[in-house]
């Protein structure tokens, strides 16, 4: 797939999605080549920020057990991929029961990419900048889900796609908040 097509997937229901659907990467391939490498970015960046910026970033940020936190965070990300693939299948399946589990896991692997990449913002020791980057990444993830539902031919109607996207993203925000709460819990 061309990088230019991949960049357009959040903004189009056609560009890139047909090629992704025709390639049909296995769920194991999705995990090995997308989910595992991309889900390593946030824990590595959190560890970096926690050990390098400390309390200058957020008060109380430097006194945490970052090795433990980032390990738990990574495992929770992998679990959330599995749960989100199932959730997308269940929610989208209420509208169209013939939806394949494979396609829903493809969408579950692609949708969090902007959120995973937003962790690179932790290279900048500014909470405000990182919050803006995270909000932009959340918006891009919403667009990926919406256009992915239509691009992968899971749902054809705009209103249905919006409804399913809303439900999926509401659950995703809850999952994201739970992932972030891991940082403050330890």
PDB file of C-alpha atoms in Angstrom:
ATOM      1  CA  UNK A   1       0.000   0.000   0.000  1.00  0.00           C
ATOM      2  CA  UNK A   2       1.266   3.453  -0.824  1.00  0.00           C
ATOM      3  CA  UNK A   3       1.940   5.785   2.085  1.00  0.00           C
ATOM      4  CA  UNK A   4      -0.129   8.497   0.375  1.00  0.00           C
ATOM      5  CA  UNK A   5      -3.149   6.190   0.363  1.00  0.00           C
ATOM      6  CA  UNK A   6      -2.644   5.306   4.003  1.00  0.00           C
ATOM      7  CA  UNK A   7      -2.570   8.979   4.977  1.00  0.00           C
ATOM      8  CA  UNK A   8      -5.884   9.528   3.157  1.00  0.00           C
ATOM      9  CA  UNK A   9      -7.787   6.723   4.945  1.00  0.00           C
ATOM     10  CA  UNK A  10      -9.075   8.974   7.770  1.00  0.00           C
ATOM     11  CA  UNK A  11     -10.511  11.387   5.222  1.00  0.00           C
ATOM     12  CA  UNK A  12     -11.944   9.048   2.588  1.00  0.00           C
ATOM     13  CA  UNK A  13     -14.132   5.961   2.481  1.00  0.00           C
ATOM     14  CA  UNK A  14     -12.578   4.840  -0.784  1.00  0.00           C
ATOM     15  CA  UNK A  15      -8.878   5.711  -1.029  1.00  0.00           C
ATOM     16  CA  UNK A  16      -6.794   2.946   0.469  1.00  0.00           C
ATOM     17  CA  UNK A  17      -9.622   0.928   1.990  1.00  0.00           C
ATOM     18  CA  UNK A  18     -10.269  -1.236  -1.080  1.00  0.00           C
ATOM     19  CA  UNK A  19      -6.595  -2.145  -1.241  1.00  0.00           C
ATOM     20  CA  UNK A  20      -6.531  -2.981   2.467  1.00  0.00           C
ATOM     21  CA  UNK A  21      -9.616  -5.123   2.135  1.00  0.00           C
ATOM     22  CA  UNK A  22      -8.284  -6.951  -0.935  1.00  0.00           C
ATOM     23  CA  UNK A  23      -4.954  -7.738   0.744  1.00  0.00           C
ATOM     24  CA  UNK A  24      -6.764  -9.327   3.712  1.00  0.00           C
ATOM     25  CA  UNK A  25      -3.824  -9.501   6.112  1.00  0.00           C
ATOM     26  CA  UNK A  26      -4.356 -12.185   8.717  1.00  0.00           C
ATOM     27  CA  UNK A  27      -5.122 -11.194  12.297  1.00  0.00           C
ATOM     28  CA  UNK A  28      -1.721 -12.619  13.281  1.00  0.00           C
ATOM     29  CA  UNK A  29      -0.072 -10.344  10.679  1.00  0.00           C
ATOM     30  CA  UNK A  30      -2.030  -7.373  12.005  1.00  0.00           C
ATOM     31  CA  UNK A  31      -0.824  -8.121  15.519  1.00  0.00           C
ATOM     32  CA  UNK A  32       2.790  -8.789  14.526  1.00  0.00           C
ATOM     33  CA  UNK A  33       3.271  -5.902  12.091  1.00  0.00           C
ATOM     34  CA  UNK A  34       0.905  -3.202  13.309  1.00  0.00           C
ATOM     35  CA  UNK A  35      -0.416  -3.740  16.835  1.00  0.00           C
ATOM     36  CA  UNK A  36       2.758  -4.926  18.598  1.00  0.00           C
ATOM     37  CA  UNK A  37       5.190  -2.367  17.147  1.00  0.00           C
ATOM     38  CA  UNK A  38       2.782   0.560  17.354  1.00  0.00           C
ATOM     39  CA  UNK A  39       1.614  -0.278  20.872  1.00  0.00           C
ATOM     40  CA  UNK A  40       5.230  -0.186  22.044  1.00  0.00           C
ATOM     41  CA  UNK A  41       5.462   3.541  21.254  1.00  0.00           C
ATOM     42  CA  UNK A  42       3.331   4.854  24.174  1.00  0.00           C
ATOM     43  CA  UNK A  43       5.051   2.779  26.905  1.00  0.00           C
ATOM     44  CA  UNK A  44       8.510   3.664  25.612  1.00  0.00           C
ATOM     45  CA  UNK A  45       7.615   7.348  25.394  1.00  0.00           C
ATOM     46  CA  UNK A  46       5.977   7.314  28.833  1.00  0.00           C
ATOM     47  CA  UNK A  47       9.090   5.731  30.285  1.00  0.00           C
ATOM     48  CA  UNK A  48      11.232   8.349  28.574  1.00  0.00           C
ATOM     49  CA  UNK A  49       9.080  11.254  29.754  1.00  0.00           C
ATOM     50  CA  UNK A  50       8.747   9.887  33.268  1.00  0.00           C
ATOM     51  CA  UNK A  51      12.459   9.300  33.736  1.00  0.00           C
ATOM     52  CA  UNK A  52      13.694  12.410  31.918  1.00  0.00           C
ATOM     53  CA  UNK A  53      11.177  15.151  32.693  1.00  0.00           C
ATOM     54  CA  UNK A  54       9.917  13.998  36.041  1.00  0.00           C
ATOM     55  CA  UNK A  55       7.984  16.558  38.043  1.00  0.00           C
ATOM     56  CA  UNK A  56       8.776  19.310  35.534  1.00  0.00           C
ATOM     57  CA  UNK A  57       6.171  17.743  33.222  1.00  0.00           C
ATOM     58  CA  UNK A  58       3.436  17.093  35.802  1.00  0.00           C
ATOM     59  CA  UNK A  59       3.819  17.243  39.587  1.00  0.00           C
ATOM     60  CA  UNK A  60       4.273  13.707  40.924  1.00  0.00           C
ATOM     61  CA  UNK A  61       5.251  12.365  37.508  1.00  0.00           C
ATOM     62  CA  UNK A  62       8.867  11.613  38.404  1.00  0.00           C
ATOM     63  CA  UNK A  63       8.250   9.475  41.492  1.00  0.00           C
ATOM     64  CA  UNK A  64       6.545   6.604  39.702  1.00  0.00           C
ATOM     65  CA  UNK A  65       7.682   3.032  39.046  1.00  0.00           C
ATOM     66  CA  UNK A  66       7.941   3.524  35.286  1.00  0.00           C
ATOM     67  CA  UNK A  67       9.175   0.022  34.425  1.00  0.00           C
ATOM     68  CA  UNK A  68       6.136  -1.544  36.083  1.00  0.00           C
ATOM     69  CA  UNK A  69       3.677   1.078  34.801  1.00  0.00           C
ATOM     70  CA  UNK A  70       4.813   0.852  31.197  1.00  0.00           C
ATOM     71  CA  UNK A  71       4.740  -2.961  31.225  1.00  0.00           C
ATOM     72  CA  UNK A  72       1.166  -2.980  32.532  1.00  0.00           C
ATOM     73  CA  UNK A  73       0.272  -0.214  30.061  1.00  0.00           C
ATOM     74  CA  UNK A  74       1.631  -2.261  27.133  1.00  0.00           C
ATOM     75  CA  UNK A  75      -0.281  -5.385  28.176  1.00  0.00           C
ATOM     76  CA  UNK A  76      -3.464  -3.339  28.633  1.00  0.00           C
ATOM     77  CA  UNK A  77      -3.048  -1.929  25.107  1.00  0.00           C
ATOM     78  CA  UNK A  78      -2.851  -5.443  23.674  1.00  0.00           C
ATOM     79  CA  UNK A  79      -5.942  -6.468  25.604  1.00  0.00           C
ATOM     80  CA  UNK A  80      -7.793  -3.372  24.409  1.00  0.00           C
ATOM     81  CA  UNK A  81      -7.048  -4.329  20.773  1.00  0.00           C
ATOM     82  CA  UNK A  82      -8.691  -7.720  21.312  1.00  0.00           C
ATOM     83  CA  UNK A  83     -11.684  -6.176  23.070  1.00  0.00           C
ATOM     84  CA  UNK A  84     -12.108  -3.418  20.466  1.00  0.00           C
ATOM     85  CA  UNK A  85     -12.100  -5.909  17.586  1.00  0.00           C
ATOM     86  CA  UNK A  86     -14.828  -7.864  19.338  1.00  0.00           C
ATOM     87  CA  UNK A  87     -16.748  -4.663  20.185  1.00  0.00           C
ATOM     88  CA  UNK A  88     -16.640  -3.399  16.601  1.00  0.00           C
ATOM     89  CA  UNK A  89     -17.893  -6.782  15.420  1.00  0.00           C
ATOM     90  CA  UNK A  90     -20.751  -6.793  17.916  1.00  0.00           C
ATOM     91  CA  UNK A  91     -21.841  -3.183  17.418  1.00  0.00           C
ATOM     92  CA  UNK A  92     -21.541  -3.174  13.626  1.00  0.00           C
ATOM     93  CA  UNK A  93     -23.068  -6.659  13.540  1.00  0.00           C
ATOM     94  CA  UNK A  94     -26.305  -5.339  15.012  1.00  0.00           C
ATOM     95  CA  UNK A  95     -26.800  -3.458  11.741  1.00  0.00           C
ATOM     96  CA  UNK A  96     -25.296  -6.060   9.410  1.00  0.00           C
ATOM     97  CA  UNK A  97     -24.913  -9.570  10.875  1.00  0.00           C
ATOM     98  CA  UNK A  98     -22.786 -10.766   7.932  1.00  0.00           C
ATOM     99  CA  UNK A  99     -19.800  -8.606   8.949  1.00  0.00           C
ATOM    100  CA  UNK A 100     -16.593 -10.610   9.107  1.00  0.00           C
ATOM    101  CA  UNK A 101     -14.606 -10.779  12.299  1.00  0.00           C
ATOM    102  CA  UNK A 102     -11.453 -10.361  10.213  1.00  0.00           C
ATOM    103  CA  UNK A 103     -12.532  -6.959   8.872  1.00  0.00           C
ATOM    104  CA  UNK A 104     -13.456  -5.728  12.326  1.00  0.00           C
ATOM    105  CA  UNK A 105     -10.004  -6.674  13.634  1.00  0.00           C
ATOM    106  CA  UNK A 106      -8.432  -4.899  10.663  1.00  0.00           C
ATOM    107  CA  UNK A 107     -10.304  -1.757  11.696  1.00  0.00           C
ATOM    108  CA  UNK A 108      -9.388  -2.324  15.359  1.00  0.00           C
ATOM    109  CA  UNK A 109      -5.712  -2.475  14.353  1.00  0.00           C
ATOM    110  CA  UNK A 110      -5.833   0.676  12.216  1.00  0.00           C
ATOM    111  CA  UNK A 111      -8.044   2.964  14.311  1.00  0.00           C
ATOM    112  CA  UNK A 112      -5.639   3.500  17.233  1.00  0.00           C
ATOM    113  CA  UNK A 113      -2.622   4.313  15.038  1.00  0.00           C
ATOM    114  CA  UNK A 114      -3.056   8.093  15.491  1.00  0.00           C
ATOM    115  CA  UNK A 115      -3.299   7.608  19.263  1.00  0.00           C
ATOM    116  CA  UNK A 116      -0.197   5.428  19.326  1.00  0.00           C
ATOM    117  CA  UNK A 117       1.709   7.966  17.232  1.00  0.00           C
ATOM    118  CA  UNK A 118       0.516  10.830  19.433  1.00  0.00           C
ATOM    119  CA  UNK A 119       2.742   9.443  22.178  1.00  0.00           C
ATOM    120  CA  UNK A 120       5.693  10.758  20.175  1.00  0.00           C
ATOM    121  CA  UNK A 121       4.530  14.169  21.384  1.00  0.00           C
ATOM    122  CA  UNK A 122       6.083  13.223  24.718  1.00  0.00           C
ATOM    123  CA  UNK A 123       9.388  14.212  23.144  1.00  0.00           C
ATOM    124  CA  UNK A 124       8.167  17.743  23.841  1.00  0.00           C
ATOM    125  CA  UNK A 125       8.066  18.396  27.606  1.00  0.00           C
ATOM    126  CA  UNK A 126       4.821  20.367  27.515  1.00  0.00           C
ATOM    127  CA  UNK A 127       1.532  19.105  28.929  1.00  0.00           C
ATOM    128  CA  UNK A 128      -0.491  21.588  26.841  1.00  0.00           C
ATOM    129  CA  UNK A 129       1.183  20.533  23.580  1.00  0.00           C
ATOM    130  CA  UNK A 130       0.676  16.871  24.419  1.00  0.00           C
ATOM    131  CA  UNK A 131      -2.985  17.423  25.217  1.00  0.00           C
ATOM    132  CA  UNK A 132      -3.514  19.124  21.844  1.00  0.00           C
ATOM    133  CA  UNK A 133      -1.703  16.307  20.048  1.00  0.00           C
ATOM    134  CA  UNK A 134      -3.794  13.710  21.899  1.00  0.00           C
ATOM    135  CA  UNK A 135      -7.058  15.470  21.013  1.00  0.00           C
ATOM    136  CA  UNK A 136      -6.048  15.688  17.343  1.00  0.00           C
ATOM    137  CA  UNK A 137      -5.147  11.981  17.436  1.00  0.00           C
ATOM    138  CA  UNK A 138      -8.525  11.151  18.975  1.00  0.00           C
ATOM    139  CA  UNK A 139     -10.272  13.054  16.175  1.00  0.00           C
ATOM    140  CA  UNK A 140      -8.188  11.204  13.558  1.00  0.00           C
ATOM    141  CA  UNK A 141      -9.114   7.877  15.189  1.00  0.00           C
ATOM    142  CA  UNK A 142     -12.801   8.802  15.037  1.00  0.00           C
ATOM    143  CA  UNK A 143     -12.442   9.585  11.344  1.00  0.00           C
ATOM    144  CA  UNK A 144     -10.606   6.310  10.753  1.00  0.00           C
ATOM    145  CA  UNK A 145     -13.420   4.341  12.378  1.00  0.00           C
ATOM    146  CA  UNK A 146     -16.126   6.221  10.482  1.00  0.00           C
ATOM    147  CA  UNK A 147     -14.470   5.970   7.074  1.00  0.00           C
ATOM    148  CA  UNK A 148     -13.179   2.470   7.816  1.00  0.00           C
ATOM    149  CA  UNK A 149     -16.677   1.166   8.490  1.00  0.00           C
ATOM    150  CA  UNK A 150     -17.723   2.397   5.055  1.00  0.00           C
ATOM    151  CA  UNK A 151     -14.418   1.747   3.281  1.00  0.00           C
ATOM    152  CA  UNK A 152     -14.260  -1.867   4.407  1.00  0.00           C
ATOM    153  CA  UNK A 153     -17.917  -2.210   3.369  1.00  0.00           C
ATOM    154  CA  UNK A 154     -18.969  -3.056   6.904  1.00  0.00           C
ATOM    155  CA  UNK A 155     -21.695  -0.401   6.834  1.00  0.00           C
ATOM    156  CA  UNK A 156     -22.908   1.526   3.806  1.00  0.00           C
ATOM    157  CA  UNK A 157     -25.321   4.102   5.226  1.00  0.00           C
ATOM    158  CA  UNK A 158     -23.899   7.355   6.636  1.00  0.00           C
ATOM    159  CA  UNK A 159     -26.287   7.510   9.592  1.00  0.00           C
ATOM    160  CA  UNK A 160     -25.588   3.903  10.579  1.00  0.00           C
ATOM    161  CA  UNK A 161     -21.838   4.474  10.249  1.00  0.00           C
ATOM    162  CA  UNK A 162     -22.118   7.577  12.453  1.00  0.00           C
ATOM    163  CA  UNK A 163     -24.125   5.691  15.063  1.00  0.00           C
ATOM    164  CA  UNK A 164     -21.715   2.762  15.156  1.00  0.00           C
ATOM    165  CA  UNK A 165     -18.714   5.126  15.198  1.00  0.00           C
ATOM    166  CA  UNK A 166     -20.211   7.018  18.130  1.00  0.00           C
ATOM    167  CA  UNK A 167     -20.695   3.816  20.134  1.00  0.00           C
ATOM    168  CA  UNK A 168     -17.235   2.479  19.300  1.00  0.00           C
ATOM    169  CA  UNK A 169     -15.511   5.774  20.069  1.00  0.00           C
ATOM    170  CA  UNK A 170     -17.394   6.167  23.348  1.00  0.00           C
ATOM    171  CA  UNK A 171     -16.089   2.760  24.405  1.00  0.00           C
ATOM    172  CA  UNK A 172     -12.639   3.699  23.074  1.00  0.00           C
ATOM    173  CA  UNK A 173     -12.512   6.888  25.130  1.00  0.00           C
ATOM    174  CA  UNK A 174     -13.442   4.876  28.220  1.00  0.00           C
ATOM    175  CA  UNK A 175     -10.690   2.356  27.393  1.00  0.00           C
ATOM    176  CA  UNK A 176      -8.231   5.201  26.766  1.00  0.00           C
ATOM    177  CA  UNK A 177      -9.127   6.788  30.117  1.00  0.00           C
ATOM    178  CA  UNK A 178      -8.599   3.426  31.808  1.00  0.00           C
ATOM    179  CA  UNK A 179      -5.191   3.095  30.144  1.00  0.00           C
ATOM    180  CA  UNK A 180      -4.222   6.565  31.311  1.00  0.00           C
ATOM    181  CA  UNK A 181      -5.491   5.805  34.829  1.00  0.00           C
ATOM    182  CA  UNK A 182      -2.835   3.068  35.021  1.00  0.00           C
ATOM    183  CA  UNK A 183      -0.254   5.858  35.109  1.00  0.00           C
ATOM    184  CA  UNK A 184      -1.864   7.553  38.102  1.00  0.00           C
ATOM    185  CA  UNK A 185      -2.742   4.355  39.954  1.00  0.00           C
ATOM    186  CA  UNK A 186       0.860   3.343  40.584  1.00  0.00           C
TER     187      UNK A 186
END
